[in-house]
CSV table of C-alpha atoms and ligand atoms in Angstrom, one decimal:
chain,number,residue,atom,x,y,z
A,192,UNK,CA,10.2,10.0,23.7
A,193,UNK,CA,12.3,6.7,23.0
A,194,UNK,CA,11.1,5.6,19.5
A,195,UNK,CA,13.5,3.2,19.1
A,196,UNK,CA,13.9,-0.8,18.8
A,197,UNK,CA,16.3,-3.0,19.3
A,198,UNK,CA,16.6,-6.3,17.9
A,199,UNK,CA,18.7,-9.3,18.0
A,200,UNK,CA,19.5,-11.6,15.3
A,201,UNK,CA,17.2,-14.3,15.2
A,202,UNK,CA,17.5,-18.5,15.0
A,203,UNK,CA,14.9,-20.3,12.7
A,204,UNK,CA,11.3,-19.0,12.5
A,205,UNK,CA,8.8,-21.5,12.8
A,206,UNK,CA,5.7,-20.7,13.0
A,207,UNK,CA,2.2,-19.2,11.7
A,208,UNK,CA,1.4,-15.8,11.5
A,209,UNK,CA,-2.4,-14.0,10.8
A,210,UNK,CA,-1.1,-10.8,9.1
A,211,UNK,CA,-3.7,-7.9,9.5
A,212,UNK,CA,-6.0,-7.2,6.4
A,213,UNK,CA,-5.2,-5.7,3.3
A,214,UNK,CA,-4.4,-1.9,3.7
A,215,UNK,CA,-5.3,-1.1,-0.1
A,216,UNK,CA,-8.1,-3.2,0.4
A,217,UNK,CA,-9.3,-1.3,3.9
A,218,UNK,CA,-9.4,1.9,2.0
A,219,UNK,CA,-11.5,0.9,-0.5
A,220,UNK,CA,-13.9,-1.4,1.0
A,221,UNK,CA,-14.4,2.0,3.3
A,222,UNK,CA,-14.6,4.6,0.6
A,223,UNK,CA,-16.7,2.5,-2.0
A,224,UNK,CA,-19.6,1.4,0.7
A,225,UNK,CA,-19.1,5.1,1.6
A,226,UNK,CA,-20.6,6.0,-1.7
A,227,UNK,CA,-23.5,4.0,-1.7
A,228,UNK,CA,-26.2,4.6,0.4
A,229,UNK,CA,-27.1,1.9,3.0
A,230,UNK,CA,-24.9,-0.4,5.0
A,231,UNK,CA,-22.2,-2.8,4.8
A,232,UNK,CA,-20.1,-4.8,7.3
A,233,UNK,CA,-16.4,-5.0,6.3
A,234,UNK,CA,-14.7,-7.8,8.4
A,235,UNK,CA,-11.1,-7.8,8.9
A,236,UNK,CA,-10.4,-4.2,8.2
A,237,UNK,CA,-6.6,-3.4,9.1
A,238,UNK,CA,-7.2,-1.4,12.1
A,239,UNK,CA,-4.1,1.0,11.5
A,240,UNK,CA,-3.4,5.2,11.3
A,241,UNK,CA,-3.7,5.3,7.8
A,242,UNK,CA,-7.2,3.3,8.0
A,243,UNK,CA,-8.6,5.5,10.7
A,244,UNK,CA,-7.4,8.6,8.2
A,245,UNK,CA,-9.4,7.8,6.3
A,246,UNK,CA,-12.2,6.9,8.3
A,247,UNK,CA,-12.2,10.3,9.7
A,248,UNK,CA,-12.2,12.2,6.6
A,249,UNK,CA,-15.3,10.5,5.2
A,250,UNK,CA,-16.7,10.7,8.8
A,251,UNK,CA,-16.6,14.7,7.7
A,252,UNK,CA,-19.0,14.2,5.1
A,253,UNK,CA,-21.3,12.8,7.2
A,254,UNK,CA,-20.7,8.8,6.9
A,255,UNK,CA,-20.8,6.6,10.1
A,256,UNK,CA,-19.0,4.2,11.3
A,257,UNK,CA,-19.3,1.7,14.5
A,258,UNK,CA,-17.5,-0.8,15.4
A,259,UNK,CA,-19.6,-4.2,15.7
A,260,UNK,CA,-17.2,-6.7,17.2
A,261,UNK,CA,-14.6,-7.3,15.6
A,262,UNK,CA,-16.0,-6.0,12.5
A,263,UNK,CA,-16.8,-2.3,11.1
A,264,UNK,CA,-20.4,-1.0,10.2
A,265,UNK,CA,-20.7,1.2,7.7
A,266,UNK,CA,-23.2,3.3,7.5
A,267,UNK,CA,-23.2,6.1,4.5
A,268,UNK,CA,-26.2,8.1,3.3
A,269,UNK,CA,-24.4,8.0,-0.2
A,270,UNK,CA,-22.2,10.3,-1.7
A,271,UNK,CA,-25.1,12.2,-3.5
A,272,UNK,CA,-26.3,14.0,-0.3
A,273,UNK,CA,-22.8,13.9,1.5
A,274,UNK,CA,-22.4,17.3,3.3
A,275,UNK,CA,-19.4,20.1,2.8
A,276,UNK,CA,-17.1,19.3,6.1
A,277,UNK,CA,-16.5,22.4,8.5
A,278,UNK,CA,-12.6,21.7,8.3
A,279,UNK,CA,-9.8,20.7,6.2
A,280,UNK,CA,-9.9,17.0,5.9
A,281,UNK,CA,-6.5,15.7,7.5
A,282,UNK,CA,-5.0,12.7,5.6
A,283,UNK,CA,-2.2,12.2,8.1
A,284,UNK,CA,0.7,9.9,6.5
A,285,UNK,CA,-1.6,8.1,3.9
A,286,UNK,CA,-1.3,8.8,0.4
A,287,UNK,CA,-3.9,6.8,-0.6
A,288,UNK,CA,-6.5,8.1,1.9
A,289,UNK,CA,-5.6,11.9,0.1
A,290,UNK,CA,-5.4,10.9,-3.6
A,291,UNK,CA,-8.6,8.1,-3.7
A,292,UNK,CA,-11.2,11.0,-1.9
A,293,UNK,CA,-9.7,14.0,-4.0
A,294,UNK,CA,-11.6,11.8,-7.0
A,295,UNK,CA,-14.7,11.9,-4.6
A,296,UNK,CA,-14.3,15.3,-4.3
A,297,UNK,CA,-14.3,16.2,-7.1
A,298,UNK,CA,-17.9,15.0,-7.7
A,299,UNK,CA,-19.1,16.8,-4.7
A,300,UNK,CA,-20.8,20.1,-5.2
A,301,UNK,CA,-18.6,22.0,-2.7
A,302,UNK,CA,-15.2,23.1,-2.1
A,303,UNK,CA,-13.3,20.3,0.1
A,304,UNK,CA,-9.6,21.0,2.0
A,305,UNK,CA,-7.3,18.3,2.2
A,306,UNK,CA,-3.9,18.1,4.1
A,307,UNK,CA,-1.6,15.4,5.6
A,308,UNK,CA,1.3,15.0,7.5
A,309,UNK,CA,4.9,16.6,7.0
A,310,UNK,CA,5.6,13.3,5.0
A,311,UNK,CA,2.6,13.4,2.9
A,312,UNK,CA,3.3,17.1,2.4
A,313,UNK,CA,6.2,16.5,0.8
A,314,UNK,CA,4.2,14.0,-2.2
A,315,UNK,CA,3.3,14.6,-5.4
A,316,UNK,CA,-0.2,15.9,-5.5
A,317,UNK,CA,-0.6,17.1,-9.3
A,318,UNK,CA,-0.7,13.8,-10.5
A,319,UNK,CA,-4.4,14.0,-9.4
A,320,UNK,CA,-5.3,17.6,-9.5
A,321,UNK,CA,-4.7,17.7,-12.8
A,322,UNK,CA,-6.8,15.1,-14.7
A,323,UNK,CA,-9.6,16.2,-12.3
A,324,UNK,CA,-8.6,20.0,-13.4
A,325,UNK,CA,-9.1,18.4,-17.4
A,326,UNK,CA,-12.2,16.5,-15.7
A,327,UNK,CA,-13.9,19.6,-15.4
A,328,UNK,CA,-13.4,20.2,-11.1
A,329,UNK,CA,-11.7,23.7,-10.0
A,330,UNK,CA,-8.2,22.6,-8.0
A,331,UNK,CA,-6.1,24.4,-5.5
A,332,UNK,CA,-3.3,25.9,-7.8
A,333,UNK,CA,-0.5,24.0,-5.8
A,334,UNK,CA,1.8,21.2,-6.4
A,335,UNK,CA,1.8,19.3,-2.8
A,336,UNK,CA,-1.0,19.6,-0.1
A,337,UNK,CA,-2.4,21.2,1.5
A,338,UNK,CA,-5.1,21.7,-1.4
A,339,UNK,CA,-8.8,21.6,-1.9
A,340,UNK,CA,-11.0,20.6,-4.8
A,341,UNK,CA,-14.5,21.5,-5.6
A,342,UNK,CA,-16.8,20.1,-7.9
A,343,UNK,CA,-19.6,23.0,-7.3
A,344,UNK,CA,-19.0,23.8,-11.1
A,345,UNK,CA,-20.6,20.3,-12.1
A,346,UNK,CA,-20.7,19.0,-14.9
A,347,UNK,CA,-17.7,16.9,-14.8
A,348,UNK,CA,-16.7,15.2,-18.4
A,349,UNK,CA,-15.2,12.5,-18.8
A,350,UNK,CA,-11.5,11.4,-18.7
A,351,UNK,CA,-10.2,9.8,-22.3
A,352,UNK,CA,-6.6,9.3,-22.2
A,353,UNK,CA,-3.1,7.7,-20.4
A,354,UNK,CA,-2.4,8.8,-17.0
A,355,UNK,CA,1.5,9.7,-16.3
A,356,UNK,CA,2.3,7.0,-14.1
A,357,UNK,CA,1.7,3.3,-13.1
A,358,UNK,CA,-0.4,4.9,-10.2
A,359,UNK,CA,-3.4,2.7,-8.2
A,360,UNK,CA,-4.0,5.9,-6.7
A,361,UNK,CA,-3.8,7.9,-9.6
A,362,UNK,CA,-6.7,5.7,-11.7
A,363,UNK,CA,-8.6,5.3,-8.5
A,364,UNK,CA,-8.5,8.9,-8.4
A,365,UNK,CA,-9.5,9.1,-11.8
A,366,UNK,CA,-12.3,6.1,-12.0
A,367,UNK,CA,-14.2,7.2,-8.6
A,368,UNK,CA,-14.8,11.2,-10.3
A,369,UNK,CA,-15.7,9.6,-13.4
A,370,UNK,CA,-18.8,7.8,-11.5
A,371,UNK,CA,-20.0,11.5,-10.9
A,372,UNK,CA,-19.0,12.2,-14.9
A,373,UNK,CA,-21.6,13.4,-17.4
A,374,UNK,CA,-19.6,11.1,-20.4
A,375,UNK,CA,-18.0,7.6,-20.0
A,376,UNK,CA,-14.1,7.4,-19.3
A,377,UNK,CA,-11.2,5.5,-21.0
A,378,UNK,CA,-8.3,5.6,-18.6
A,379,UNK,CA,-5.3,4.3,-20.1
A,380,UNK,CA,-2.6,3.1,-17.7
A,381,UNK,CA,1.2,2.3,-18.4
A,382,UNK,CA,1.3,-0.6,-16.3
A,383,UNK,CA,-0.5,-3.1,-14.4
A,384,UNK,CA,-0.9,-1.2,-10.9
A,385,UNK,CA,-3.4,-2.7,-8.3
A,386,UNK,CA,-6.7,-3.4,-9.5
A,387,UNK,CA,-8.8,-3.5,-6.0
A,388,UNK,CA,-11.2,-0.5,-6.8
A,389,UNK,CA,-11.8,-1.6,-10.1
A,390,UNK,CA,-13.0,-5.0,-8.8
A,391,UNK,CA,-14.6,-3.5,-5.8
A,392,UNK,CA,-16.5,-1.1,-7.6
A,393,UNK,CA,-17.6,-3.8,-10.0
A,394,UNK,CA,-19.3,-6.3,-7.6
A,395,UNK,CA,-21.3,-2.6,-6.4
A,396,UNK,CA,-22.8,-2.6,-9.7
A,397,UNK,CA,-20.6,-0.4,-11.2
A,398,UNK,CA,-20.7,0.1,-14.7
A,399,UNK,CA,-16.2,-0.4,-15.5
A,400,UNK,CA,-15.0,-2.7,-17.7
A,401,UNK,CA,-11.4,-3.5,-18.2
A,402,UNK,CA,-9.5,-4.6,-20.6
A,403,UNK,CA,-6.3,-5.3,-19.7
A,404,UNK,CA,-4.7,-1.7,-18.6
A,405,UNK,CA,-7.3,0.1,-20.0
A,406,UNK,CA,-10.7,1.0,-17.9
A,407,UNK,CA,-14.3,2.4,-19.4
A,408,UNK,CA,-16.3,3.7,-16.6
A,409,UNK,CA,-19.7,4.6,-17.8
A,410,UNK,CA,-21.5,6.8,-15.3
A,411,UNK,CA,-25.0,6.5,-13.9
A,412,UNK,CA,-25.2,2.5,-12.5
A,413,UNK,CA,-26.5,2.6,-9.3
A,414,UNK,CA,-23.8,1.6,-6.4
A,415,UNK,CA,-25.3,-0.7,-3.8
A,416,UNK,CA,-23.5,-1.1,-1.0
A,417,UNK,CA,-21.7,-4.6,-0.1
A,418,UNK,CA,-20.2,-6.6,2.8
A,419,UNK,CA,-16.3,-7.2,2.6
A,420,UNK,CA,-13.7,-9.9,3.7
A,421,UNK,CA,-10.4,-8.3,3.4
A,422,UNK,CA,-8.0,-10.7,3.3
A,423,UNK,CA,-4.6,-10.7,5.2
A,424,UNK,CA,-1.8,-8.0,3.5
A,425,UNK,CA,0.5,-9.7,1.3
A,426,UNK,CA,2.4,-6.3,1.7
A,427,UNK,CA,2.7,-7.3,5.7
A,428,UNK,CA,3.1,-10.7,5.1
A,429,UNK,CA,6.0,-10.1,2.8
A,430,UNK,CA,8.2,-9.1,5.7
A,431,UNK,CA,8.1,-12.7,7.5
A,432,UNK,CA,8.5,-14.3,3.8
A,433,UNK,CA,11.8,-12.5,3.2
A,434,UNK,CA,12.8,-13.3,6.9
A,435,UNK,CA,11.5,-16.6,6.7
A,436,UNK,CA,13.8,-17.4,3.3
A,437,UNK,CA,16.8,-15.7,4.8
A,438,UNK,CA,16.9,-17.4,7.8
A,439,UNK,CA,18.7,-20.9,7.1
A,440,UNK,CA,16.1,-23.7,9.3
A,441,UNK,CA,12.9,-21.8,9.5
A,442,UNK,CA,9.1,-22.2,8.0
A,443,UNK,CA,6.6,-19.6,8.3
A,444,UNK,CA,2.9,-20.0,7.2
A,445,UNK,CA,0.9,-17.3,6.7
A,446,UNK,CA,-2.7,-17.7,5.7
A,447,UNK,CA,-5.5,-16.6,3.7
A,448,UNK,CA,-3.1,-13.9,2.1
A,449,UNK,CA,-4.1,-12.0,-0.6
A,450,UNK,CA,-2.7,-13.0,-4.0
A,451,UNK,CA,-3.9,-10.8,-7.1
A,452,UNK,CA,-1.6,-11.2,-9.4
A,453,UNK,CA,-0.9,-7.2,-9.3
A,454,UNK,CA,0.1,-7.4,-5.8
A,455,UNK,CA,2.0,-10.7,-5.8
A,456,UNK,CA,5.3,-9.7,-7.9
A,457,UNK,CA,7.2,-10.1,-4.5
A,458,UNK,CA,6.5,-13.9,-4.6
A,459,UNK,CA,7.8,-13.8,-8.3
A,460,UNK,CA,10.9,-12.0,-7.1
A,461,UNK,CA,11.8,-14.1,-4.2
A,462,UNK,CA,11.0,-17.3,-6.4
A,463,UNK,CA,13.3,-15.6,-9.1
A,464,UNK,CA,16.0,-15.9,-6.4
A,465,UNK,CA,15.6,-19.7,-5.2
A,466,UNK,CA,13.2,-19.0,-2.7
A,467,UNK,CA,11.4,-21.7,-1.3
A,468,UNK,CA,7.7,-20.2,-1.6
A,469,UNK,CA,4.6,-22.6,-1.3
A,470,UNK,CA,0.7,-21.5,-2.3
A,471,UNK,CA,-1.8,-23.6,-0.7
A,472,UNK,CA,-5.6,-23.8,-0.8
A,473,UNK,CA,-6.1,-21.0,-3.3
A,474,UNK,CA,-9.5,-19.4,-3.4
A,475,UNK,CA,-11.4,-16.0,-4.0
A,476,UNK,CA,-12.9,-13.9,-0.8
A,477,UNK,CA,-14.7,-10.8,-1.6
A,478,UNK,CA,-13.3,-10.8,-5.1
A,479,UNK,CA,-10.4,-11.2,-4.5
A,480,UNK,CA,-7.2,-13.6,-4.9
A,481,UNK,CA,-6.2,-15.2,-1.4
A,482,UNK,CA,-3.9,-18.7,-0.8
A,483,UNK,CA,-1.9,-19.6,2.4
A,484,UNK,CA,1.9,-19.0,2.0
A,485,UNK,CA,4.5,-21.1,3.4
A,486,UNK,CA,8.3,-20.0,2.8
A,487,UNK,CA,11.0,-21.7,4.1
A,488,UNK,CA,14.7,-20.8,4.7
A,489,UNK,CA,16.7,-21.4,1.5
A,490,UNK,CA,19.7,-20.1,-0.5
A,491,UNK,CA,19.0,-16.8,-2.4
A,492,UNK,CA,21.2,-15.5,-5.6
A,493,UNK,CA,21.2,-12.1,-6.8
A,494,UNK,CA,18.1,-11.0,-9.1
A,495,UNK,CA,17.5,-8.0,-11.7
A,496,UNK,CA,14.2,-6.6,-10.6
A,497,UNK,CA,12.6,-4.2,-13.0
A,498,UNK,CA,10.0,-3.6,-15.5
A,499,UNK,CA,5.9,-4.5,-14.4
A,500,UNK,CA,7.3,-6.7,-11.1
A,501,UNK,CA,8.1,-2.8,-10.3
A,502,UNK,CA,4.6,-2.3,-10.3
A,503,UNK,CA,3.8,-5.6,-8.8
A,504,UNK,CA,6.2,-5.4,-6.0
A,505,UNK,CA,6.3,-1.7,-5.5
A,506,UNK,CA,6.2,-1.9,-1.8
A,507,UNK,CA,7.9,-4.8,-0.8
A,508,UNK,CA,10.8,-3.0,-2.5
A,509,UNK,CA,12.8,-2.2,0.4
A,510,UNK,CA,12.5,-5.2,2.0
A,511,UNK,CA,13.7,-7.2,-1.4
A,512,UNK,CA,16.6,-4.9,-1.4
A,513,UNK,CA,17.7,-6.4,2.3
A,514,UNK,CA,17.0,-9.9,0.7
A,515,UNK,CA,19.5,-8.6,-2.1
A,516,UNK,CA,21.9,-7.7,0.7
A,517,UNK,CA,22.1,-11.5,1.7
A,518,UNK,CA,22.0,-12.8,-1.3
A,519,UNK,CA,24.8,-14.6,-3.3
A,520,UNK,CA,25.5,-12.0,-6.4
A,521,UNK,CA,24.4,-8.9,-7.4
A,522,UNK,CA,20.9,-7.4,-7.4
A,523,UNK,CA,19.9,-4.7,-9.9
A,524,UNK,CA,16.8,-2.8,-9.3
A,525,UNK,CA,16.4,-0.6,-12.3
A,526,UNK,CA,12.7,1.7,-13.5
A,527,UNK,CA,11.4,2.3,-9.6
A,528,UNK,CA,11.8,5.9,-9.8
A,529,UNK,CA,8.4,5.9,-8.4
A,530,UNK,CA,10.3,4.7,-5.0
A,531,UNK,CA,11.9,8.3,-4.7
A,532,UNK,CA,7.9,9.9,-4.0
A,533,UNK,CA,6.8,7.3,-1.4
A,534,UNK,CA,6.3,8.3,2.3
A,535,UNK,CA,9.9,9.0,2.6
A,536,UNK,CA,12.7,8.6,-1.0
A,537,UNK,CA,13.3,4.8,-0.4
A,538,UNK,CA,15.7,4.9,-3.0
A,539,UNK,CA,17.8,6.6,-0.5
A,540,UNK,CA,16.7,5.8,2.9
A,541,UNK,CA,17.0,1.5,1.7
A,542,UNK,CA,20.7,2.9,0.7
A,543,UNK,CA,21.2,4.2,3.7
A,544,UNK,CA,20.0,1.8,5.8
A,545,UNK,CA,22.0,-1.3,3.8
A,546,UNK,CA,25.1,1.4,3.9
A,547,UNK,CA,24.9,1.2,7.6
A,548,UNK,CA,24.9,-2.5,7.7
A,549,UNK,CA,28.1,-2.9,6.1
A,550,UNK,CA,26.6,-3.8,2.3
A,551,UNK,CA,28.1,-2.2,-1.0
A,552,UNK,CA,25.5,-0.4,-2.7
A,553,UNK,CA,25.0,2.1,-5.6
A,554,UNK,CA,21.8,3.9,-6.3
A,555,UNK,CA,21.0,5.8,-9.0
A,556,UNK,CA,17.7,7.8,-10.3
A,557,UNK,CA,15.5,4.9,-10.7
A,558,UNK,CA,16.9,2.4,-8.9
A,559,UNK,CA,20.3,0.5,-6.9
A,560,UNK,CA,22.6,-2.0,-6.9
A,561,UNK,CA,23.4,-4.4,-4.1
A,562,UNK,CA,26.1,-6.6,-3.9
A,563,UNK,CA,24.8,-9.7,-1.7
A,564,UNK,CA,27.5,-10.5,1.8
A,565,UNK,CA,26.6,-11.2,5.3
A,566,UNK,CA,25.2,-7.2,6.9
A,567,UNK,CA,25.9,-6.7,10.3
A,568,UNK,CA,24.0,-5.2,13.2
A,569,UNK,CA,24.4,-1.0,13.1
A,570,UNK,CA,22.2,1.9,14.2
A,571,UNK,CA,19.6,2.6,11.2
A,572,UNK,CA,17.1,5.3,10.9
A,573,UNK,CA,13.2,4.5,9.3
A,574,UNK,CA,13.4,8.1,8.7
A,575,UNK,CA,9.6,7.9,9.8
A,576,UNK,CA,8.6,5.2,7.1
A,577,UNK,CA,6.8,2.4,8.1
A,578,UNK,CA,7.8,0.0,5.5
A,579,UNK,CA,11.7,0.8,6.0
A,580,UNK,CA,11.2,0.2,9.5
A,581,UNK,CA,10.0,-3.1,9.3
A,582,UNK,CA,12.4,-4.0,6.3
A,583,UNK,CA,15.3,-2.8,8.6
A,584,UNK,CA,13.7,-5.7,11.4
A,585,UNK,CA,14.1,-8.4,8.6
A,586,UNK,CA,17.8,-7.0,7.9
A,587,UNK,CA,18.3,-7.1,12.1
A,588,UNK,CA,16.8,-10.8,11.9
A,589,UNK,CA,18.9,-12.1,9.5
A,590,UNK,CA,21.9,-10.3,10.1
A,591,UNK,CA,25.3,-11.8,11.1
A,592,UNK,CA,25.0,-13.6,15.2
A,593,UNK,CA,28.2,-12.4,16.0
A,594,UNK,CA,27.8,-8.2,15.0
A,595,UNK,CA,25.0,-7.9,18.1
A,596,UNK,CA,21.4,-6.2,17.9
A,597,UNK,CA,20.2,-3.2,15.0
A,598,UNK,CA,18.9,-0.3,16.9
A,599,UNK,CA,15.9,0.5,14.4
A,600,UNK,CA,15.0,4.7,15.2
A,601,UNK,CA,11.6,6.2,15.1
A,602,UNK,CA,10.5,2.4,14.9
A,603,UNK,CA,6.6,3.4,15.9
A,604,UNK,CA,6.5,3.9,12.3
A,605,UNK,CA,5.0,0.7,11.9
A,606,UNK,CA,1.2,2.2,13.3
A,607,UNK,CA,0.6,3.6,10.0
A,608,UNK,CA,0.5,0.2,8.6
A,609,UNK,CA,0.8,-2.6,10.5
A,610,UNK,CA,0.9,-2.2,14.4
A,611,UNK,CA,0.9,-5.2,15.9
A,612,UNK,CA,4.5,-5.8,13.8
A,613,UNK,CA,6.8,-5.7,17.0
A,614,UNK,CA,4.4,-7.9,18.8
A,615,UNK,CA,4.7,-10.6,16.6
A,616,UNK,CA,8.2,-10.3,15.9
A,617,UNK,CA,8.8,-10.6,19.5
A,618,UNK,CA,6.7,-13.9,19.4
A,619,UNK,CA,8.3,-15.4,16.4
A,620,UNK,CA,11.9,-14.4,17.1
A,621,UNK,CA,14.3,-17.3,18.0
A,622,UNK,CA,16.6,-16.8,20.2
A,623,UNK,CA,19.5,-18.6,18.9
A,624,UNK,CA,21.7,-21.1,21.8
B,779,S3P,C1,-1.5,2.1,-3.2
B,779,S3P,C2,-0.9,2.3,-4.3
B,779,S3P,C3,0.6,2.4,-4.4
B,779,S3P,C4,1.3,1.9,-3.1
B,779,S3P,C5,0.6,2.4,-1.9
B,779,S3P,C6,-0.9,1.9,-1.9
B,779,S3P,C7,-3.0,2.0,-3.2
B,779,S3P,O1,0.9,3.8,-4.6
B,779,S3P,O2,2.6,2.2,-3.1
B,779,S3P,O3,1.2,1.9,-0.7
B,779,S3P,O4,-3.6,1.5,-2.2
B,779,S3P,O5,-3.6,2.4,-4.2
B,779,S3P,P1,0.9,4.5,-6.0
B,779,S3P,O6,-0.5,4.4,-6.6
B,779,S3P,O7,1.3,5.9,-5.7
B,779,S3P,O8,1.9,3.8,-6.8
């Protein structure tokens, strides 16, 4: 099979673009209405192969789904009479399809398999299994899927502690088995990861308060189910921002994109930088933070990126690190060890792919350091990750006229989280005279 892409470097971009809804946000407007019993309509649901993961696996304990338009009906009988699934229930790429329903499973009074793709194979899985292990739940004694967790024992207790690592996944984890706890929970966090489920499970009449990184969850409220809006991925969006600033001439608009302030550190970055990044009409839908971006071409300088905007920009990373690459100065990007355990190390595969483009960088444990010039067009590998694919596209935009097209391999990576991506860069793309 040809997986790969070529593309030009690109004149101005000029234009508006409806990025498709919030993958964090998909997830969990999916696996919190799961829980409830009843039904909800969740409009604008990113209809991508991490999504339809986990669609599927709740589909295995007996929740349906139809498609109503262009909107999703959920239909769940709640998780207290979900049913043990007849097979191991197959996470594909998504990390946060496996490590949000390992906390449902634990609260489940049979034994459920998971197991994922070779990529997800490769993650770190104990950073759940054990807290649900102290929780109370038996776990599989391994350290990467494929694993199961059963919650047959009962009885779960609560969680009272930190958790090892600035993880939405992990504390989603956590806070969805401590709903099925016999005691409250206090989950401490080290930093201020995504707060989606939190609010989610909040407006479903869950009993969570938070207080700054720390979250009680008392068990017992009653979930109701509830309709969701999910707005557009600031995630997604971020990759016609950073093309959109690099590009000398262009203006991009990008509406009704999500904006929590835990998801929003790559606006801080690229504004740190001389980025010319406007927020319109701001508003809340479903909850949740949402303003039209515009960005417009401008001159970027280096940047140190480090500390909570780790958190806050965890996966627009990469794509920061190609603005870096254009950037007059030096970028540092130090404490995003965290990078090294995504779908593939993007520690090294950013490296490589800015190596290959002509750029001098160093990388080191938690982090790199880029030395801004003018990268040229080279042969570049997504190594099967969807965000480096997509921040290689920016790099091939934005690269130098004269060094001809970036050949971007396995470039079908982009399905897991945003498939329409090639589409629309074929729409926006300038061809320069
Ligand atoms: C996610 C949390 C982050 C992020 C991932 C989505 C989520 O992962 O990188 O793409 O939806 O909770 P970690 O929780 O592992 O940091």
């Amino acid at each position: 099979m040809n997986d790969s892409i070529s593309v030009e470097p690109s004149g101005p971009l000029v234009g508006s673009v409806r990025v498709p809804g919030d993958k964090s946000i998909s997830h969990r407007a999916l696996i919190c209405n799961a829980l409830a019993r009843g039904e909800a309509e969740i409009r604008g649901l990113l209809e991508s192969a991490d999504c339809r993961s986990t669609i599927a696996c709740l589909r295995q304990w007996g929740v349906e789904f139809e498609q109503s338009g262009d909107n999703i009906l959920v239909r769940s009988p709640g998780q207290a009479v979900f049913h043990r699934s007849a097979g191991v229930l197959d996470c594909g790429n998504s990390g946060t399809s496996i490590r949000l329903l390992s906390g449902v499973a634990a609260g489940l009074p049979f034994r459920t398999e998971f197991d994922g793709d070779e990529s997800l194979r490769g993650r770190p899985m104990r950073r759940v299994l054990d807290p649900l292990e102290q929780m109370g739940a038996s776990v599989a004694d391994a350290a990467t899927a494929p694993f199961w967790v059963d919650g047959s024992a009962g009885r779960l207790r609560g969680f009272d502690g930190p958790i090892a690592v600035a993880s939405a996944q992990v504390k989603s984890c956590i806070v969805f088995a401590a709903l099925r706890a016999e005691e409250p929970s206090r989950i401490v966090e080290p930093g201020p990861s995504r707060d989606h489920t939190e609010r989610m499970l909040i407006a479903m009449g869950a009993d969570i308060e938070v207080e700054g990184e720390t979250i009680h969850v008392r068990p017992g409220a009653e979930l109701h189910t509830s309709d969701v809006e999910v707005p557009a991925d600031i995630s997604a969006a971020a990759y016609w921002m950073i093309a959109a600033a690099l590009i000398p001439g262009s203006e991009v608009t990008l509406p009704n994109v999500g904006v929590n302030p835990r998801r929003s550190g790559v606006i801080d970055v690229l504004t740190s930088m001389g980025a010319n990044v406007e927020l319109r009409n701001p508003r809340d839908i479903s909850g949740e933070p949402v303003a039209d971006i515009t960005v417009r071409g401008s001159k970027l300088y280096g940047a140190r990126i480090d500390g909570d905007l780790i958190v806050t920009a965890l996966d627009e990373l990469p794509t920061l690190a190609v603005a870096a690459a254009f950037a007059e100065g030096v970028t540092e990007i130090h404490d995003a060890e965290e990078l090294r355990v995504k779908e593939s190390d993007r520690i090294a595969t950013t490296s490589a792919l800015l190596n290959a483009m002509g750029v001098e960088v160093e990388d080191w444990r938690d982090g790199m350091r880029i030395v801004g010039g003018q990268p040229r067009g080279a042969t570049v590998d997504s190594h099967g990750d969807h965000r480096l694919a997509m921040a290689a596209a920016v790099a091939a935009l934005a690269s130098d006229l004269e060094s001809g097209p970036t050949t971007i391999q396995r470039a079908s990576a982009v399905d897991i989280s945003y498939p329409t991506f090639w589409r629309e860069l074929d729409r926006l793309r300038h061809v320069p005279v």
